[in-house]
Coordinates of C-alpha atoms in Angstrom, one line a residue:
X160 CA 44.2 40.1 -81.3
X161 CA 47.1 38.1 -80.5
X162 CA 49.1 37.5 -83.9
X163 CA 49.2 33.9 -84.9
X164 CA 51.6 31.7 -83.3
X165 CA 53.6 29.0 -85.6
X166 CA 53.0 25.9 -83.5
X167 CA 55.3 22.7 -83.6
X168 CA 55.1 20.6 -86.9
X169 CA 53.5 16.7 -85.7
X170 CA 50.5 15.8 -85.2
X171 CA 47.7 17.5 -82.7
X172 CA 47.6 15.4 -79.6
X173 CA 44.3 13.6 -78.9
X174 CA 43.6 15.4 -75.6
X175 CA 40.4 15.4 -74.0
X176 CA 37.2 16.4 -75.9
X177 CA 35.4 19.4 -76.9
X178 CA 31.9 20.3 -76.5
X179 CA 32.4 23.2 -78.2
X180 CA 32.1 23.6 -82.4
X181 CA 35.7 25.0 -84.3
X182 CA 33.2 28.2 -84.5
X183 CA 32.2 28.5 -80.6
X184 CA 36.0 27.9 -80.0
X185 CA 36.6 30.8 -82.1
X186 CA 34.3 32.8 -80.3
X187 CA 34.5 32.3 -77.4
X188 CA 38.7 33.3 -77.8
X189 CA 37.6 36.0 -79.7
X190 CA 35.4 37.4 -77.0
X191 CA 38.1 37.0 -74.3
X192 CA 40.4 39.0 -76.4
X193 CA 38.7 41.5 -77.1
X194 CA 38.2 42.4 -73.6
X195 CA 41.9 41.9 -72.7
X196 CA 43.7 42.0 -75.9
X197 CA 47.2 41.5 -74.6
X198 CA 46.8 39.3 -71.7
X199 CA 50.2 38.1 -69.6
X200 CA 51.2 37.0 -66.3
X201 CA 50.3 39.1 -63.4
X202 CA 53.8 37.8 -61.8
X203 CA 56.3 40.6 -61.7
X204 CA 59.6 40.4 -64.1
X205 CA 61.9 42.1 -66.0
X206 CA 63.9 38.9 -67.7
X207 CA 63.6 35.2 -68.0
X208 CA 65.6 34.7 -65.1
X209 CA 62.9 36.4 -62.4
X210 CA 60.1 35.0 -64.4
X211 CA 61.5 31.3 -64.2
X212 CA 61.9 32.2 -60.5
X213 CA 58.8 33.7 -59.8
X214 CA 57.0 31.0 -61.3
X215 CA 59.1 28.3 -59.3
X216 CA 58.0 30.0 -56.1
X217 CA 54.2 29.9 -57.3
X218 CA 53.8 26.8 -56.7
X219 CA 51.0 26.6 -53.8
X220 CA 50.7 30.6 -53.4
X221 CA 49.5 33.3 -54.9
X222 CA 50.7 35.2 -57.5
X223 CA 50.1 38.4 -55.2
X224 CA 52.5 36.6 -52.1
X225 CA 55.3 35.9 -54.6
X226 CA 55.1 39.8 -56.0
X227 CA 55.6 40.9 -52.4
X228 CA 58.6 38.7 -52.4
X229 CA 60.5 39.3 -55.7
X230 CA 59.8 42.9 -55.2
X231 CA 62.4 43.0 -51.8
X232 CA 64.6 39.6 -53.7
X233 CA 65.0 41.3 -57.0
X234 CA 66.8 44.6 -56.3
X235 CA 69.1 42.7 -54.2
X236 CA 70.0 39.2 -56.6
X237 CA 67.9 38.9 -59.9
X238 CA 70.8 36.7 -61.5
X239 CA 72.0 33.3 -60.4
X240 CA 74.8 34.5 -59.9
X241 CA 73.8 36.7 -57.4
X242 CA 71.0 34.3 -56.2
X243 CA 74.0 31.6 -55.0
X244 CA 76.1 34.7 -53.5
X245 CA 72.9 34.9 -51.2
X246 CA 73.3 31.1 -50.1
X247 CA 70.1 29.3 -49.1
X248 CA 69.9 30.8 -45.7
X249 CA 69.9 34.1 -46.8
X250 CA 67.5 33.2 -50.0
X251 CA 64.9 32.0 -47.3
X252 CA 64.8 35.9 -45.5
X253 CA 63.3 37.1 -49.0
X254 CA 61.0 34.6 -49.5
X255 CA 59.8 33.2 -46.0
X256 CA 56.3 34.8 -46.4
X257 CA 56.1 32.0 -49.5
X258 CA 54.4 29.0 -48.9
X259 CA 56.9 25.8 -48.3
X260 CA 59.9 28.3 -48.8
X261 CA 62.4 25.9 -47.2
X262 CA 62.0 23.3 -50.2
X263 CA 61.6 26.3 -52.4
X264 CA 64.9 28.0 -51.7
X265 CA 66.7 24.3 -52.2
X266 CA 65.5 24.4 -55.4
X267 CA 66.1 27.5 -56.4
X268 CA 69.8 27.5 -55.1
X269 CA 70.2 24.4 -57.1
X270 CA 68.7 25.5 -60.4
X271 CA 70.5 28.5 -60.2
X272 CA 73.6 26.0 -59.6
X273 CA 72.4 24.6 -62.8
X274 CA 72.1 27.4 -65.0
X275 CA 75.9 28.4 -64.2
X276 CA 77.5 25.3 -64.8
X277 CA 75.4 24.3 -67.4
X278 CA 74.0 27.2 -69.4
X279 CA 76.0 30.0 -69.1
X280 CA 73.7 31.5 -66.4
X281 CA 70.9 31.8 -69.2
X282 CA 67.7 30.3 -68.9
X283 CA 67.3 27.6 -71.7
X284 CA 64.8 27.6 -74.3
X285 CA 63.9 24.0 -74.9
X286 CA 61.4 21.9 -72.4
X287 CA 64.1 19.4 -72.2
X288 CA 66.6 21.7 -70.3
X289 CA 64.4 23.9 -68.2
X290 CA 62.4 20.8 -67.2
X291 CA 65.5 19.2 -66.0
X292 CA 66.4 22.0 -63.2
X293 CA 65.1 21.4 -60.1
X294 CA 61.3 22.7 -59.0
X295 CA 60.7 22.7 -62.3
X296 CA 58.0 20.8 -64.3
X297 CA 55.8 20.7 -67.4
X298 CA 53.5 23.5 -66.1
X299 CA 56.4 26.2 -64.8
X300 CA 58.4 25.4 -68.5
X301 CA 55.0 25.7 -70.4
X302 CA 55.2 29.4 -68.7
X303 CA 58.7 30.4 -69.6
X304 CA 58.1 29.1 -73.1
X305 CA 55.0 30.9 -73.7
X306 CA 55.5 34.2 -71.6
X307 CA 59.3 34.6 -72.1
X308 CA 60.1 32.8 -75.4
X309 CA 56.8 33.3 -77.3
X310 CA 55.7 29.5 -77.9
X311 CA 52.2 28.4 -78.3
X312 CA 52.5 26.2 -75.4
X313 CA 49.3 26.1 -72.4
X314 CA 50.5 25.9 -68.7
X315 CA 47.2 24.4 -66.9
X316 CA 46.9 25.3 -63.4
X317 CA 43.8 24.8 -61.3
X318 CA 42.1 27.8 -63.2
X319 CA 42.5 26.7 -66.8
X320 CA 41.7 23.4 -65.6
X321 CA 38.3 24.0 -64.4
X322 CA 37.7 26.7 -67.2
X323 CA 38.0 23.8 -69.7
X324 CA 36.2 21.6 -67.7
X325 CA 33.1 23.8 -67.3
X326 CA 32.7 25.6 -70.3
X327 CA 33.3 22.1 -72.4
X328 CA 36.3 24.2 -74.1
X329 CA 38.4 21.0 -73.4
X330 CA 37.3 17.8 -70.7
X331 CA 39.7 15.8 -68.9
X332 CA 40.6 14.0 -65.8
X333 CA 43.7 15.3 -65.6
X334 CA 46.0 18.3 -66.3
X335 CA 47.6 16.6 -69.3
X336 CA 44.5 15.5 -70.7
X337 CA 43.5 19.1 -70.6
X338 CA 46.3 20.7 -71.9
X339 CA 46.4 18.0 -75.2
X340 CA 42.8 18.9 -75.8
X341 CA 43.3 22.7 -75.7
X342 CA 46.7 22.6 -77.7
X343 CA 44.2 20.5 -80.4
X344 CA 41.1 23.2 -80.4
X345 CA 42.5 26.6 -79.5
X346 CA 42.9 28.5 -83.0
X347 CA 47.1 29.0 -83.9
X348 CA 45.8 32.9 -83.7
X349 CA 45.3 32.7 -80.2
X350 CA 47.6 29.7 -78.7
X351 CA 49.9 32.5 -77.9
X352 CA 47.4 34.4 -75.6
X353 CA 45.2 31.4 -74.2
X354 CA 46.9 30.7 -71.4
X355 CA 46.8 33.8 -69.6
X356 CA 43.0 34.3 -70.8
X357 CA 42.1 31.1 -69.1
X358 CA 43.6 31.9 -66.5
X359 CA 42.6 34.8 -65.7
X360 CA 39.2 34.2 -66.5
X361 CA 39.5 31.4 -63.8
X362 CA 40.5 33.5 -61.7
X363 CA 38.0 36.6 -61.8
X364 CA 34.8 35.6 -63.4
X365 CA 34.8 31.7 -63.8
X366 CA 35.5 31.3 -60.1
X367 CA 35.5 27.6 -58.2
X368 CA 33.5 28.8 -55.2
X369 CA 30.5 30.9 -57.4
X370 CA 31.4 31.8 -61.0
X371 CA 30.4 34.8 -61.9
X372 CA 27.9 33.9 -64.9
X373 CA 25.8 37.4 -65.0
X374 CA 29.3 38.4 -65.7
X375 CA 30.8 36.4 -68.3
X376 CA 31.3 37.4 -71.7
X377 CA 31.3 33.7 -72.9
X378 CA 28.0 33.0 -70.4
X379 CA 25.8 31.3 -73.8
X380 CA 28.8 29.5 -75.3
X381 CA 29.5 27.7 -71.7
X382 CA 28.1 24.2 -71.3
X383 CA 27.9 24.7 -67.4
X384 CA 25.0 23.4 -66.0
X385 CA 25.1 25.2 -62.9
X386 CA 25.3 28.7 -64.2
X387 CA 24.6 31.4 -61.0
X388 CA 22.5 34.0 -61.3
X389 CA 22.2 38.0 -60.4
X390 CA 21.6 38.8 -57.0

């Protein structure tokens, strides 16, 4: 199990609401951990510096398109540093396989512009800063917070967003709604882990084409109404 993150003092935002009980909550985290008890990003990285990266170059791809990336970028400039030797013409050769890579190498060359003048060439820990750099909003400094810096903090992407939808772990109209309503129900033991469980149960079994319901290991906690069958 994920050891018990200490989560800001305040009060719990309102968020969306729960169809699930405290106890189904419970469950239905504890089942997910125990079939992936350390879950984390599938996006390659070795600091915070490629994971802010990685995760700016997300946006609109796939996790496996950015891998095939960073894996021929890294070796060659994994600093900012190194990054703004590159230029933004030469940036764009590594990632040109990346969906909307012109706008993303912009950004990246001015982040990493950022982070020299400003920070030392170290990725900041507070939402304040990161969310400040350019290409990067809540959902990319929700993932450097949690992944990098160990905060109980919930990116929602499209995944977690119709996970929380469907099962009634958390419904909302929107992403923020969302991520209020699961920062107020998700148990402190496993705020640290339930963003990459949601997600990746989004994206292997509680899929937006057909979900795979004979499948799921939360299948009679889910309030789905169109659960698919076997066969």
């Amino acid at each position: 199990m994920t050891p018990p993150v200490a989560r800001k003092r305040g009060r719990r935002p309102a968020g969306a609401r729960s169809l699930l009980s405290p106890a189904e909550v419970r469950e239905l985290f504890s089942r997910l951990a125990e079939v992936d008890p350390a879950p984390t990003t599938e996006l390659e990285y070795t600091n915070a510096f490629e994971l802010l990266v990685a995760v700016v170059l997300s946006a609109q791809a796939t996790d496996v398109g950015v891998n095939k990336a960073t894996r021929r970028l890294y070796p060659v400039a994994n600093t900012p540093q190194a990054i703004l030797a590159l230029g933004e013409e030469g940036l764009k050769r590594y990632i040109s396989t990346i969906g909307l890579f012109n706008a993303k190498a912009k950004n990246v060359i001015a982040l990493c512009r950022i982070l020299v003048d400003e920070h030392d060439g170290q990725v900041p820990r507070t939402r304040e800063a990161l969310e400040a750099l350019p290409g990067v909003g809540r959902k990319t400094a929700n993932v450097v917070l949690n992944t990098v810096f160990g905060e109980g903090t919930i990116a929602v992407d499209t995944h977690i967003f119709r996970v929380a939808n469907r099962t009634g772990l958390a419904l909302g109209k929107d992403v923020r709604a969302v991520e209020d309503g699961l920062m107020r129900v998700v148990p402190d033991e496993f705020l640290l882990g339930a963003h990459h469980w949601l997600i990746l149960h989004g994206r292997y079994v509680c899929k937006a084409r057909k979900p795979d319901c004979p499948h799921c290991v939360i299948r009679d906690l889910c309030r789905f109404r169109d659960k698919t069958t076997a066969g």
